[in-house]
mmCIF file of C-alpha atoms in Angstrom:
data_model
loop_
_atom_site.group_PDB
_atom_site.id
_atom_site.type_symbol
_atom_site.label_atom_id
_atom_site.label_comp_id
_atom_site.label_asym_id
_atom_site.label_seq_id
_atom_site.Cartn_x
_atom_site.Cartn_y
_atom_site.Cartn_z
ATOM 1 C CA MET A 697 0.242 0.200 -0.006
ATOM 2 C CA PRO A 698 1.323 3.770 -1.010
ATOM 3 C CA ARG A 699 1.843 5.495 2.275
ATOM 4 C CA TYR A 700 -0.421 9.217 1.824
ATOM 5 C CA SER A 701 1.046 12.417 3.004
ATOM 6 C CA SER A 702 -1.678 15.020 1.731
ATOM 7 C CA GLY A 703 -4.234 12.530 -0.508
ATOM 8 C CA VAL A 704 -0.694 12.125 -2.576
ATOM 9 C CA PRO A 705 0.620 8.356 -2.360
ATOM 10 C CA PHE A 706 4.076 7.931 -1.992
ATOM 11 C CA GLU A 707 5.816 4.260 -2.936
ATOM 12 C CA PRO A 708 6.787 2.394 0.321
ATOM 13 C CA SER A 709 10.364 2.076 1.001
ATOM 14 C CA ASP A 710 12.756 0.144 1.113
ATOM 15 C CA PRO A 711 14.470 -0.291 4.866
ATOM 16 C CA TRP A 712 17.535 1.427 4.415
ATOM 17 C CA TRP A 713 17.817 5.631 2.772
ATOM 18 C CA ARG A 714 18.652 5.843 -0.739
ATOM 19 C CA ILE A 715 20.525 9.171 -1.064
ATOM 20 C CA GLY A 716 22.832 10.141 -3.766
ATOM 21 C CA GLY A 717 21.760 6.258 -5.739
ATOM 22 C CA VAL A 718 23.333 4.446 -2.756
ATOM 23 C CA ASP A 719 21.287 2.701 0.358
ATOM 24 C CA TYR A 720 22.272 3.476 3.956
ATOM 25 C CA ASP A 721 21.176 2.499 7.077
ATOM 26 C CA LEU A 722 20.835 5.544 9.661
ATOM 27 C CA THR A 723 19.453 3.618 12.390
ATOM 28 C CA PRO A 724 22.428 3.652 14.250
ATOM 29 C CA PHE A 725 22.720 7.769 13.885
ATOM 30 C CA LEU A 726 18.657 9.013 14.821
ATOM 31 C CA ALA A 727 18.993 9.696 18.443
ATOM 32 C CA LEU A 728 22.580 11.351 16.624
ATOM 33 C CA HIS A 729 21.181 13.520 14.590
ATOM 34 C CA PRO A 730 20.950 17.430 15.340
ATOM 35 C CA GLY A 731 17.446 17.531 13.592
ATOM 36 C CA GLY A 732 15.880 14.592 15.284
ATOM 37 C CA GLN A 733 15.474 11.330 14.257
ATOM 38 C CA HIS A 734 11.210 11.920 13.667
ATOM 39 C CA VAL A 735 12.406 13.887 10.743
ATOM 40 C CA LEU A 736 14.723 10.662 9.434
ATOM 41 C CA LEU A 737 11.898 8.252 9.954
ATOM 42 C CA LEU A 738 9.293 10.740 8.044
ATOM 43 C CA ALA A 739 12.402 11.299 4.610
ATOM 44 C CA ARG A 740 12.523 7.138 4.700
ATOM 45 C CA ASP A 741 9.714 5.817 5.574
ATOM 46 C CA ARG A 742 7.272 8.655 3.651
ATOM 47 C CA PHE A 743 8.704 10.245 0.992
ATOM 48 C CA GLY A 744 11.578 7.648 -0.159
ATOM 49 C CA ASP A 745 14.402 8.443 -1.971
ATOM 50 C CA ALA A 746 15.618 10.961 0.267
ATOM 51 C CA THR A 747 18.752 12.199 -1.764
ATOM 52 C CA LEU A 748 16.395 15.780 -1.927
ATOM 53 C CA ALA A 749 16.246 16.575 1.812
ATOM 54 C CA PHE A 750 19.444 15.626 2.367
ATOM 55 C CA GLU A 751 20.634 17.838 0.127
ATOM 56 C CA ALA A 752 18.628 21.182 0.832
ATOM 57 C CA HIS A 753 19.376 20.637 5.354
ATOM 58 C CA HIS A 754 23.000 20.089 5.270
ATOM 59 C CA LEU A 755 25.209 23.853 4.465
ATOM 60 C CA ASP A 756 28.348 22.165 5.204
ATOM 61 C CA TRP A 757 27.664 19.018 2.739
ATOM 62 C CA ARG A 758 31.198 17.809 2.910
ATOM 63 C CA ARG A 759 30.465 17.031 6.622
ATOM 64 C CA ALA A 760 27.340 15.777 6.162
ATOM 65 C CA ARG A 761 29.242 13.992 2.962
ATOM 66 C CA ARG A 762 31.474 12.046 5.384
ATOM 67 C CA VAL A 763 29.024 11.719 8.545
ATOM 68 C CA LEU A 764 26.993 10.454 5.351
ATOM 69 C CA GLU A 765 29.115 7.299 4.396
ATOM 70 C CA GLN A 766 30.159 5.947 7.445
ATOM 71 C CA TYR A 767 26.388 4.309 6.895
ATOM 72 C CA ARG A 768 27.068 3.126 3.677
ATOM 73 C CA VAL A 769 24.789 -0.363 2.618
ATOM 74 C CA ARG A 770 24.539 -1.129 -0.907
ATOM 75 C CA THR A 771 24.633 0.692 -4.086
ATOM 76 C CA PRO A 772 22.054 -0.229 -5.925
ATOM 77 C CA GLY A 773 22.413 -1.710 -9.935
ATOM 78 C CA ASN A 774 19.929 0.378 -10.846
ATOM 79 C CA LEU A 775 20.575 4.292 -10.847
ATOM 80 C CA ALA A 776 19.614 6.197 -13.666
ATOM 81 C CA ALA A 777 16.793 6.313 -11.920
ATOM 82 C CA ASP A 778 17.864 7.671 -9.119
ATOM 83 C CA LEU A 779 18.280 11.596 -8.051
ATOM 84 C CA GLY A 780 21.576 12.631 -7.724
ATOM 85 C CA LEU A 781 24.270 14.925 -5.357
ATOM 86 C CA SER A 782 25.205 17.221 -6.320
ATOM 87 C CA ALA A 783 28.437 17.722 -7.831
ATOM 88 C CA GLU A 784 31.682 19.332 -6.109
ATOM 89 C CA ASP A 785 31.650 22.553 -8.487
ATOM 90 C CA GLY A 786 28.056 22.056 -9.172
ATOM 91 C CA PHE A 787 26.054 25.589 -8.570
ATOM 92 C CA PHE A 788 24.373 23.706 -5.504
ATOM 93 C CA CYS A 789 27.282 23.345 -4.046
ATOM 94 C CA VAL A 790 29.363 26.563 -4.865
ATOM 95 C CA LEU A 791 25.600 28.984 -3.444
ATOM 96 C CA ARG A 792 25.899 26.987 -0.247
ATOM 97 C CA ASP A 793 29.990 27.061 0.582
ATOM 98 C CA ARG A 794 29.860 31.191 -0.636
ATOM 99 C CA LEU A 795 26.324 31.015 1.609
ATOM 100 C CA ARG A 796 28.455 29.797 4.456
ATOM 101 C CA ALA A 797 31.708 32.237 3.952
ATOM 102 C CA ALA A 798 29.140 35.010 3.852
ATOM 103 C CA LEU A 799 27.836 33.799 6.894
ATOM 104 C CA ARG A 800 30.935 33.677 9.126
ATOM 105 C CA ALA A 801 31.731 37.055 7.701
ATOM 106 C CA ALA A 802 28.496 38.792 9.179
ATOM 107 C CA GLY A 803 29.545 36.896 12.096
ATOM 108 C CA ALA A 804 25.798 35.187 12.260
ATOM 109 C CA PRO A 805 25.182 31.497 13.638
ATOM 110 C CA VAL A 806 26.673 29.547 10.522
ATOM 111 C CA ARG A 807 23.699 27.319 10.868
ATOM 112 C CA GLY A 808 21.942 30.044 10.221
ATOM 113 C CA GLY A 809 19.399 29.913 13.461
ATOM 114 C CA PRO A 810 18.048 32.757 14.741
ATOM 115 C CA THR A 811 19.357 36.475 15.962
ATOM 116 C CA ARG A 812 17.983 38.724 19.051
ATOM 117 C CA VAL A 813 15.947 40.494 16.948
ATOM 118 C CA CYS A 814 14.486 38.093 15.018
ATOM 119 C CA LEU A 815 12.846 36.277 18.447
ATOM 120 C CA GLY A 816 12.073 38.773 20.733
ATOM 121 C CA LEU A 817 9.614 40.269 17.072
ATOM 122 C CA PHE A 818 7.944 36.869 17.978
ATOM 123 C CA TRP A 819 7.605 37.154 21.462
ATOM 124 C CA ALA A 820 6.276 40.444 20.455
ATOM 125 C CA SER A 821 3.971 38.819 18.398
ATOM 126 C CA LEU A 822 2.226 35.888 20.020
ATOM 127 C CA ALA A 823 2.167 38.753 23.133
ATOM 128 C CA ALA A 824 -0.113 40.923 20.398
ATOM 129 C CA TRP A 825 -1.808 38.935 19.241
ATOM 130 C CA ALA A 826 -2.358 37.214 22.804
ATOM 131 C CA CYS A 827 -3.963 41.061 23.782
ATOM 132 C CA LEU A 828 -5.986 41.049 21.003
ATOM 133 C CA ALA A 829 -7.528 37.583 21.591
ATOM 134 C CA VAL A 830 -8.686 38.790 24.698
ATOM 135 C CA ALA A 831 -9.824 42.597 23.936
ATOM 136 C CA THR A 832 -11.820 40.339 21.316
ATOM 137 C CA LEU A 833 -13.291 38.326 23.894
ATOM 138 C CA ALA A 834 -14.033 41.270 26.568
ATOM 139 C CA THR A 835 -15.651 43.906 24.044
ATOM 140 C CA GLY A 836 -17.191 41.015 21.019
ATOM 141 C CA ARG A 837 -15.458 44.630 18.737
ATOM 142 C CA ALA A 838 -15.299 42.940 14.762
ATOM 143 C CA ALA A 839 -12.261 45.052 14.386
ATOM 144 C CA SER A 840 -10.793 44.075 17.458
ATOM 145 C CA ALA A 841 -10.941 39.208 15.507
ATOM 146 C CA ALA A 842 -9.421 41.627 12.362
ATOM 147 C CA ALA A 843 -6.763 42.852 14.220
ATOM 148 C CA MET A 844 -6.394 40.162 15.447
ATOM 149 C CA GLY A 845 -6.547 37.513 12.157
ATOM 150 C CA ALA A 846 -4.145 39.479 11.022
ATOM 151 C CA VAL A 847 -1.201 39.468 13.816
ATOM 152 C CA ALA A 848 -2.047 36.155 13.961
ATOM 153 C CA ALA A 849 -0.539 35.544 9.777
ATOM 154 C CA ILE A 850 2.531 37.165 11.066
ATOM 155 C CA LEU A 851 2.530 35.165 14.238
ATOM 156 C CA GLY A 852 1.964 31.934 11.238
ATOM 157 C CA SER A 853 5.008 33.372 9.305
ATOM 158 C CA PHE A 854 7.405 32.865 11.968
ATOM 159 C CA GLY A 855 5.897 29.722 12.764
ATOM 160 C CA HIS A 856 7.311 28.981 9.400
ATOM 161 C CA ASN A 857 10.627 29.953 10.202
ATOM 162 C CA PHE A 858 10.902 27.559 13.263
ATOM 163 C CA VAL A 859 9.899 25.015 11.776
ATOM 164 C CA HIS A 860 12.411 24.335 9.419
ATOM 165 C CA GLN A 861 13.995 24.271 12.747
ATOM 166 C CA PRO A 862 14.960 21.773 14.973
ATOM 167 C CA ALA A 863 16.969 23.588 17.718
ATOM 168 C CA TYR A 864 13.077 25.533 17.717
ATOM 169 C CA TYR A 865 11.276 23.656 16.683
ATOM 170 C CA ALA A 866 8.623 24.525 20.103
ATOM 171 C CA HIS A 867 8.832 28.087 18.676
ATOM 172 C CA ALA A 868 6.667 26.553 15.154
ATOM 173 C CA HIS A 869 3.912 25.779 17.618
ATOM 174 C CA ALA A 870 2.515 28.837 16.801
ATOM 175 C CA LEU A 871 1.246 27.366 13.725
ATOM 176 C CA ASP A 872 -1.783 25.700 15.879
ATOM 177 C CA LEU A 873 -2.637 29.012 17.657
ATOM 178 C CA VAL A 874 -3.043 29.939 13.934
ATOM 179 C CA GLY A 875 -4.626 27.133 12.775
ATOM 180 C CA LEU A 876 -1.998 25.375 11.582
ATOM 181 C CA SER A 877 -0.437 22.751 12.662
ATOM 182 C CA ALA A 878 3.023 22.334 12.944
ATOM 183 C CA ASN A 879 2.973 18.774 13.403
ATOM 184 C CA VAL A 880 2.044 18.697 9.224
ATOM 185 C CA TRP A 881 4.101 21.341 8.562
ATOM 186 C CA ARG A 882 6.965 19.945 9.076
ATOM 187 C CA ARG A 883 6.065 16.444 6.839
ATOM 188 C CA GLU A 884 4.106 18.253 4.330
ATOM 189 C CA HIS A 885 6.017 21.967 4.452
ATOM 190 C CA VAL A 886 9.043 20.632 5.102
ATOM 191 C CA LEU A 887 10.124 17.620 3.460
ATOM 192 C CA GLN A 888 6.947 17.659 0.699
ATOM 193 C CA HIS A 889 6.379 20.945 -0.969
ATOM 194 C CA HIS A 890 9.442 22.171 -0.619
ATOM 195 C CA MET A 891 11.639 18.846 -1.788
ATOM 196 C CA PHE A 892 8.381 18.776 -4.376
ATOM 197 C CA THR A 893 7.563 22.470 -5.486
ATOM 198 C CA ASN A 894 5.621 22.608 -8.462
ATOM 199 C CA THR A 895 5.534 19.051 -9.359
ATOM 200 C CA PRO A 896 1.841 16.991 -8.723
ATOM 201 C CA GLU A 897 3.468 15.581 -5.160
ATOM 202 C CA ASP A 898 3.827 19.186 -4.533
ATOM 203 C CA ASN A 899 0.669 18.531 -2.149
ATOM 204 C CA HIS A 900 -0.017 22.301 -3.097
ATOM 205 C CA PHE A 901 -0.882 21.733 -6.391
ATOM 206 C CA LYS A 902 -3.825 20.190 -6.535
ATOM 207 C CA GLY A 903 -4.392 22.058 -2.362
ATOM 208 C CA THR A 904 -6.493 24.721 -4.145
ATOM 209 C CA GLU A 905 -9.228 22.804 -6.396
ATOM 210 C CA PRO A 906 -11.201 23.009 -7.638
ATOM 211 C CA PHE A 907 -11.366 26.508 -6.923
ATOM 212 C CA LEU A 908 -8.280 27.692 -8.237
ATOM 213 C CA VAL A 909 -6.344 25.694 -11.094
ATOM 214 C CA VAL A 910 -2.815 26.167 -10.507
ATOM 215 C CA ASP A 911 -1.455 23.453 -13.503
ATOM 216 C CA PRO A 912 -1.346 25.351 -16.357
ATOM 217 C CA ARG A 913 -1.995 21.908 -17.896
ATOM 218 C CA ALA A 914 -5.591 21.231 -16.938
ATOM 219 C CA ARG A 915 -8.288 22.008 -18.369
ATOM 220 C CA ARG A 916 -10.271 24.301 -16.561
ATOM 221 C CA GLY A 917 -13.978 24.520 -16.728
ATOM 222 C CA LEU A 918 -15.772 27.954 -17.011
ATOM 223 C CA LEU A 919 -16.181 29.659 -13.130
ATOM 224 C CA GLN A 920 -12.578 28.879 -12.544
ATOM 225 C CA ARG A 921 -11.336 30.501 -15.588
ATOM 226 C CA SER A 922 -13.274 33.164 -15.064
ATOM 227 C CA VAL A 923 -14.972 33.304 -11.855
ATOM 228 C CA PHE A 924 -12.413 31.780 -9.401
ATOM 229 C CA PRO A 925 -10.078 33.606 -9.748
ATOM 230 C CA ALA A 926 -11.228 37.123 -9.100
ATOM 231 C CA LEU A 927 -13.172 35.635 -5.887
ATOM 232 C CA ALA A 928 -9.479 34.033 -4.761
ATOM 233 C CA PRO A 929 -8.906 36.049 -1.549
ATOM 234 C CA LEU A 930 -12.725 35.690 -0.610
ATOM 235 C CA LEU A 931 -12.886 31.920 -1.329
ATOM 236 C CA LEU A 932 -8.865 31.708 0.804
ATOM 237 C CA CYS A 933 -11.067 33.032 3.729
ATOM 238 C CA PHE A 934 -11.842 29.858 4.549
ATOM 239 C CA GLY A 935 -8.318 28.292 3.941
ATOM 240 C CA ILE A 936 -7.583 27.344 7.141
ATOM 241 C CA PRO A 937 -10.880 25.544 8.445
ATOM 242 C CA VAL A 938 -11.202 23.814 5.169
ATOM 243 C CA ASN A 939 -7.055 22.557 6.265
ATOM 244 C CA HIS A 940 -8.274 22.045 9.197
ATOM 245 C CA ALA A 941 -11.577 19.946 7.744
ATOM 246 C CA VAL A 942 -9.523 17.797 5.468
ATOM 247 C CA ARG A 943 -6.637 16.762 7.595
ATOM 248 C CA LEU A 944 -10.003 15.457 10.062
ATOM 249 C CA ALA A 945 -11.342 13.574 7.715
ATOM 250 C CA ASP A 946 -7.651 12.083 7.048
ATOM 251 C CA VAL A 947 -7.828 10.861 10.543
ATOM 252 C CA ALA A 948 -11.498 9.746 10.475
ATOM 253 C CA ARG A 949 -9.662 7.415 7.118
ATOM 254 C CA GLY A 950 -7.476 6.003 10.191
ATOM 255 C CA ARG A 951 -4.481 8.421 7.667
ATOM 256 C CA GLU A 952 -3.587 10.350 10.105
ATOM 257 C CA SER A 953 -3.755 11.173 14.154
ATOM 258 C CA LEU A 954 -4.988 13.488 16.479
ATOM 259 C CA THR A 955 -2.100 15.304 17.489
ATOM 260 C CA ILE A 956 -2.292 18.207 20.666
ATOM 261 C CA GLY A 957 -2.494 21.304 18.211
ATOM 262 C CA ASP A 958 -5.490 20.116 16.215
ATOM 263 C CA TRP A 959 -7.412 19.800 19.334
ATOM 264 C CA LEU A 960 -6.950 24.543 19.447
ATOM 265 C CA PRO A 961 -8.804 25.197 16.710
ATOM 266 C CA ALA A 962 -12.136 23.864 18.307
ATOM 267 C CA LEU A 963 -10.974 24.838 22.044
ATOM 268 C CA GLU A 964 -10.647 28.446 20.320
ATOM 269 C CA ALA A 965 -13.873 28.407 18.782
ATOM 270 C CA ALA A 966 -16.065 27.093 22.271
ATOM 271 C CA LEU A 967 -14.519 30.356 24.354
ATOM 272 C CA PHE A 968 -14.849 32.067 21.744
ATOM 273 C CA VAL A 969 -18.702 31.210 21.581
ATOM 274 C CA GLY A 970 -18.709 31.030 25.518
ATOM 275 C CA CYS A 971 -17.190 34.535 25.768
ATOM 276 C CA ARG A 972 -19.681 36.064 23.382
ATOM 277 C CA GLY A 973 -22.805 33.467 22.515
ATOM 278 C CA GLY A 974 -23.130 31.505 20.105
ATOM 279 C CA ALA A 975 -23.362 33.482 16.472
ATOM 280 C CA ALA A 976 -22.204 36.269 18.279
ATOM 281 C CA GLY A 977 -18.946 34.374 19.340
ATOM 282 C CA LEU A 978 -18.593 32.081 16.193
ATOM 283 C CA ALA A 979 -18.527 35.278 13.789
ATOM 284 C CA LEU A 980 -15.540 36.889 15.804
ATOM 285 C CA TRP A 981 -13.889 33.190 15.285
ATOM 286 C CA ALA A 982 -14.451 32.872 11.653
ATOM 287 C CA LEU A 983 -13.867 36.434 10.811
ATOM 288 C CA ALA A 984 -10.159 36.167 12.189
ATOM 289 C CA ARG A 985 -10.002 32.858 10.814
ATOM 290 C CA ALA A 986 -10.442 34.298 8.035
ATOM 291 C CA VAL A 987 -8.338 37.873 8.161
ATOM 292 C CA THR A 988 -5.527 35.186 8.832
ATOM 293 C CA GLY A 989 -5.897 32.127 5.783
ATOM 294 C CA THR A 990 -6.461 35.730 3.030
ATOM 295 C CA LEU A 991 -3.384 37.953 4.174
ATOM 296 C CA TYR A 992 -1.335 33.953 4.670
ATOM 297 C CA PHE A 993 -2.542 31.852 1.847
ATOM 298 C CA THR A 994 -2.685 35.325 -0.830
ATOM 299 C CA ILE A 995 0.803 35.733 -0.596
ATOM 300 C CA ALA A 996 1.670 32.554 -0.334
ATOM 301 C CA LEU A 997 -0.490 30.844 -3.789
ATOM 302 C CA ALA A 998 1.022 33.734 -5.707
ATOM 303 C CA ASN A 999 4.884 32.746 -4.876
ATOM 304 C CA HIS A 1000 4.197 29.670 -7.039
ATOM 305 C CA ASN A 1001 2.214 30.728 -9.081
ATOM 306 C CA GLY A 1002 3.725 33.352 -11.599
ATOM 307 C CA SER A 1003 5.032 33.141 -15.458
ATOM 308 C CA ALA A 1004 8.340 31.863 -14.760
ATOM 309 C CA SER A 1005 6.557 28.767 -11.917
ATOM 310 C CA ALA A 1006 4.488 28.067 -14.309
ATOM 311 C CA ALA A 1007 6.346 27.120 -16.998
ATOM 312 C CA ALA A 1008 8.160 24.540 -15.122
ATOM 313 C CA MET A 1009 5.208 23.176 -13.679
ATOM 314 C CA ALA A 1010 4.515 22.665 -17.743
ATOM 315 C CA ARG A 1011 7.532 20.881 -18.415
ATOM 316 C CA GLY A 1012 6.644 18.751 -15.483
ATOM 317 C CA GLY A 1013 9.540 19.990 -12.698
ATOM 318 C CA ALA A 1014 11.017 16.833 -13.037
ATOM 319 C CA VAL A 1015 14.906 17.195 -11.782
ATOM 320 C CA ALA A 1016 17.502 14.513 -12.287
ATOM 321 C CA GLY A 1017 19.146 15.777 -8.642
ATOM 322 C CA ALA A 1018 20.149 18.335 -6.683
ATOM 323 C CA ASP A 1019 21.875 20.711 -8.766
ATOM 324 C CA GLU A 1020 19.077 20.768 -10.674
ATOM 325 C CA TRP A 1021 16.475 20.895 -8.206
ATOM 326 C CA ALA A 1022 18.294 24.533 -7.298
ATOM 327 C CA VAL A 1023 17.846 25.918 -10.398
ATOM 328 C CA HIS A 1024 14.391 24.828 -10.289
ATOM 329 C CA GLN A 1025 13.587 26.197 -7.270
ATOM 330 C CA ILE A 1026 14.746 29.785 -8.535
ATOM 331 C CA GLU A 1027 12.257 28.744 -11.459
ATOM 332 C CA ALA A 1028 8.915 27.829 -9.139
ATOM 333 C CA CYS A 1029 9.773 30.695 -6.731
ATOM 334 C CA GLY A 1030 8.420 34.082 -7.049
ATOM 335 C CA ASP A 1031 9.944 38.038 -5.644
ATOM 336 C CA TRP A 1032 9.547 40.967 -5.229
ATOM 337 C CA ASP A 1033 11.310 43.672 -3.534
ATOM 338 C CA VAL A 1034 13.707 42.007 -3.096
ATOM 339 C CA ARG A 1035 15.802 44.582 -1.567
ATOM 340 C CA VAL A 1036 13.562 44.820 1.585
ATOM 341 C CA ARG A 1037 15.290 42.473 4.104
ATOM 342 C CA PHE A 1038 13.991 41.311 8.080
ATOM 343 C CA PRO A 1039 12.204 42.744 10.596
ATOM 344 C CA ARG A 1040 10.393 45.395 7.306
ATOM 345 C CA ASN A 1041 9.615 42.226 4.600
ATOM 346 C CA LEU A 1042 7.477 41.176 7.938
ATOM 347 C CA VAL A 1043 4.551 43.375 6.022
ATOM 348 C CA TYR A 1044 4.716 41.051 3.205
ATOM 349 C CA LEU A 1045 5.255 37.823 5.813
ATOM 350 C CA THR A 1046 8.597 38.058 4.687
ATOM 351 C CA LEU A 1047 7.214 36.078 1.998
ATOM 352 C CA ASN A 1048 9.640 38.359 -0.419
ATOM 353 C CA LEU A 1049 12.659 36.939 -0.732
ATOM 354 C CA HIS A 1050 10.868 33.084 -1.453
ATOM 355 C CA THR A 1051 13.199 31.638 -3.442
ATOM 356 C CA VAL A 1052 16.566 31.530 -0.197
ATOM 357 C CA HIS A 1053 13.766 29.732 1.845
ATOM 358 C CA HIS A 1054 13.729 27.741 -0.842
ATOM 359 C CA LEU A 1055 16.800 26.783 -0.651
ATOM 360 C CA PHE A 1056 18.479 26.984 2.342
ATOM 361 C CA PRO A 1057 15.301 25.432 4.342
ATOM 362 C CA SER A 1058 16.566 25.614 7.836
ATOM 363 C CA ILE A 1059 18.178 29.160 7.337
ATOM 364 C CA ASP A 1060 16.596 32.014 9.729
ATOM 365 C CA VAL A 1061 14.528 34.454 8.222
ATOM 366 C CA SER A 1062 17.472 37.159 9.469
ATOM 367 C CA HIS A 1063 19.555 36.470 7.672
ATOM 368 C CA HIS A 1064 17.750 36.033 4.337
ATOM 369 C CA HIS A 1065 19.575 39.302 2.649
ATOM 370 C CA ILE A 1066 23.499 37.372 3.106
ATOM 371 C CA ALA A 1067 21.666 34.946 1.357
ATOM 372 C CA GLN A 1068 20.060 36.625 -1.588
ATOM 373 C CA ALA A 1069 23.627 39.224 -2.675
ATOM 374 C CA VAL A 1070 24.785 35.496 -2.191
ATOM 375 C CA LEU A 1071 22.262 33.822 -4.916
ATOM 376 C CA GLU A 1072 22.391 37.024 -7.093
ATOM 377 C CA GLN A 1073 26.174 36.912 -7.339
ATOM 378 C CA THR A 1074 26.255 32.667 -7.752
ATOM 379 C CA CYS A 1075 23.973 32.956 -10.483
ATOM 380 C CA ALA A 1076 24.976 35.445 -12.548
ATOM 381 C CA ASP A 1077 28.670 34.215 -12.305
ATOM 382 C CA ARG A 1078 27.413 30.180 -13.659
ATOM 383 C CA GLY A 1079 24.124 32.022 -16.267
ATOM 384 C CA VAL A 1080 21.022 30.479 -13.994
ATOM 385 C CA PRO A 1081 18.294 33.112 -14.949
ATOM 386 C CA TYR A 1082 16.915 35.109 -12.142
ATOM 387 C CA HIS A 1083 14.607 37.862 -12.275
ATOM 388 C CA PRO A 1084 12.471 39.469 -8.667
ATOM 389 C CA HIS A 1085 9.292 41.282 -9.605
ATOM 390 C CA GLN A 1086 9.120 44.517 -8.892
ATOM 391 C CA SER A 1087 6.652 44.120 -6.695
ATOM 392 C CA PHE A 1088 4.249 41.730 -5.579
ATOM 393 C CA SER A 1089 1.101 43.273 -7.814
ATOM 394 C CA GLN A 1090 2.999 42.657 -10.962
ATOM 395 C CA LEU A 1091 3.723 38.383 -9.547
ATOM 396 C CA TYR A 1092 -0.315 38.630 -8.384
ATOM 397 C CA GLY A 1093 -0.853 39.481 -12.045
ATOM 398 C CA GLU A 1094 0.814 37.069 -12.439
ATOM 399 C CA ALA A 1095 -0.693 34.289 -10.159
ATOM 400 C CA MET A 1096 -4.678 35.508 -11.794
ATOM 401 C CA THR A 1097 -3.098 34.813 -15.631
ATOM 402 C CA THR A 1098 -2.002 31.300 -13.816
ATOM 403 C CA PHE A 1099 -5.032 30.509 -12.024
ATOM 404 C CA ARG A 1100 -7.510 31.240 -15.318
ATOM 405 C CA GLY A 1101 -5.281 29.146 -17.474
ATOM 406 C CA GLU A 1102 -4.336 32.233 -19.739
ATOM 407 C CA PRO A 1103 -1.351 31.650 -22.612
ATOM 408 C CA ARG A 1104 0.924 34.242 -21.726
ATOM 409 C CA SER A 1105 2.362 36.610 -23.431
#
């Protein structure tokens, strides 16, 4: 039986980890892995080939490969079908070497962990969200609920940042507070969306169907071409509750198991109903969720549905190894206002520098400006096209063209 993640079937894996066409038995290393054993088991059991996850999450690739070699089991005969590691002088290895050097020169942690400013703003956002929640419960004002939802989007962006960093995974439970599951994101976002971006294995690929169709090869009905794209902000109001409902349906099918975070949306809704009454309380809770969903998912969908992203999807997005994967990430991600760095880019939920986030997912947002400079220079040196957008409105317009299935000029 295939293993499912967001409804996408993945073939069952061998008892070993397939990385770069070689099988490794990392069982003795599970307790030693700096990122914890859970993510290692997911990379093997849920997604099969772990090459891309290994490459994307090890900036010091030389050291990681030396450690990995100790656990080699065998080299299968069907290497042509396997994903390859980046060549030592390949694009992705050079990119990682340059970023490590740039982080060291800037006095940043070589692992790319958060700065004190980043952590301070995270706690400030959490406090602001809690205060607005109390204000909404006390006053019943819609304005307070809307503000709570807006701050929740910022809090969610911090959760998104920390879900990629094992040392700060506890902070990622901010996602649970705003109606998303940190546990699910660690699997579906970190190991699925990031590794299989804009391909059928990406959990976002069909996540908005039948309303918003992102696959440029798919046929669209009249409503999908002409009506639903215009209603995208309204549709995304329901993104968080629908996401949660789909997860509960998977629990009922036996594909998922409940976590503490899964109970929080119901507990929050019950708290609002208890404090403000049935209809009024539920309306305030739904308003906060709607604002969060519209803000976050509008930007996130635009990130991967611009013209270059659609072209990558049309080609199928298949890659032969880590170097091709890195180039594919540059094509699949849409950036804008790339000189706006953290913390000012919290207004964009830090998603304006999205390509470097996909290439270096464990690097904190407070260092993305360093990675951005490295990316631009390396792309120029290697002749890899990289064309960020001037504004979000430009990228969003391209995304609307993708949703409507219109031909590109």
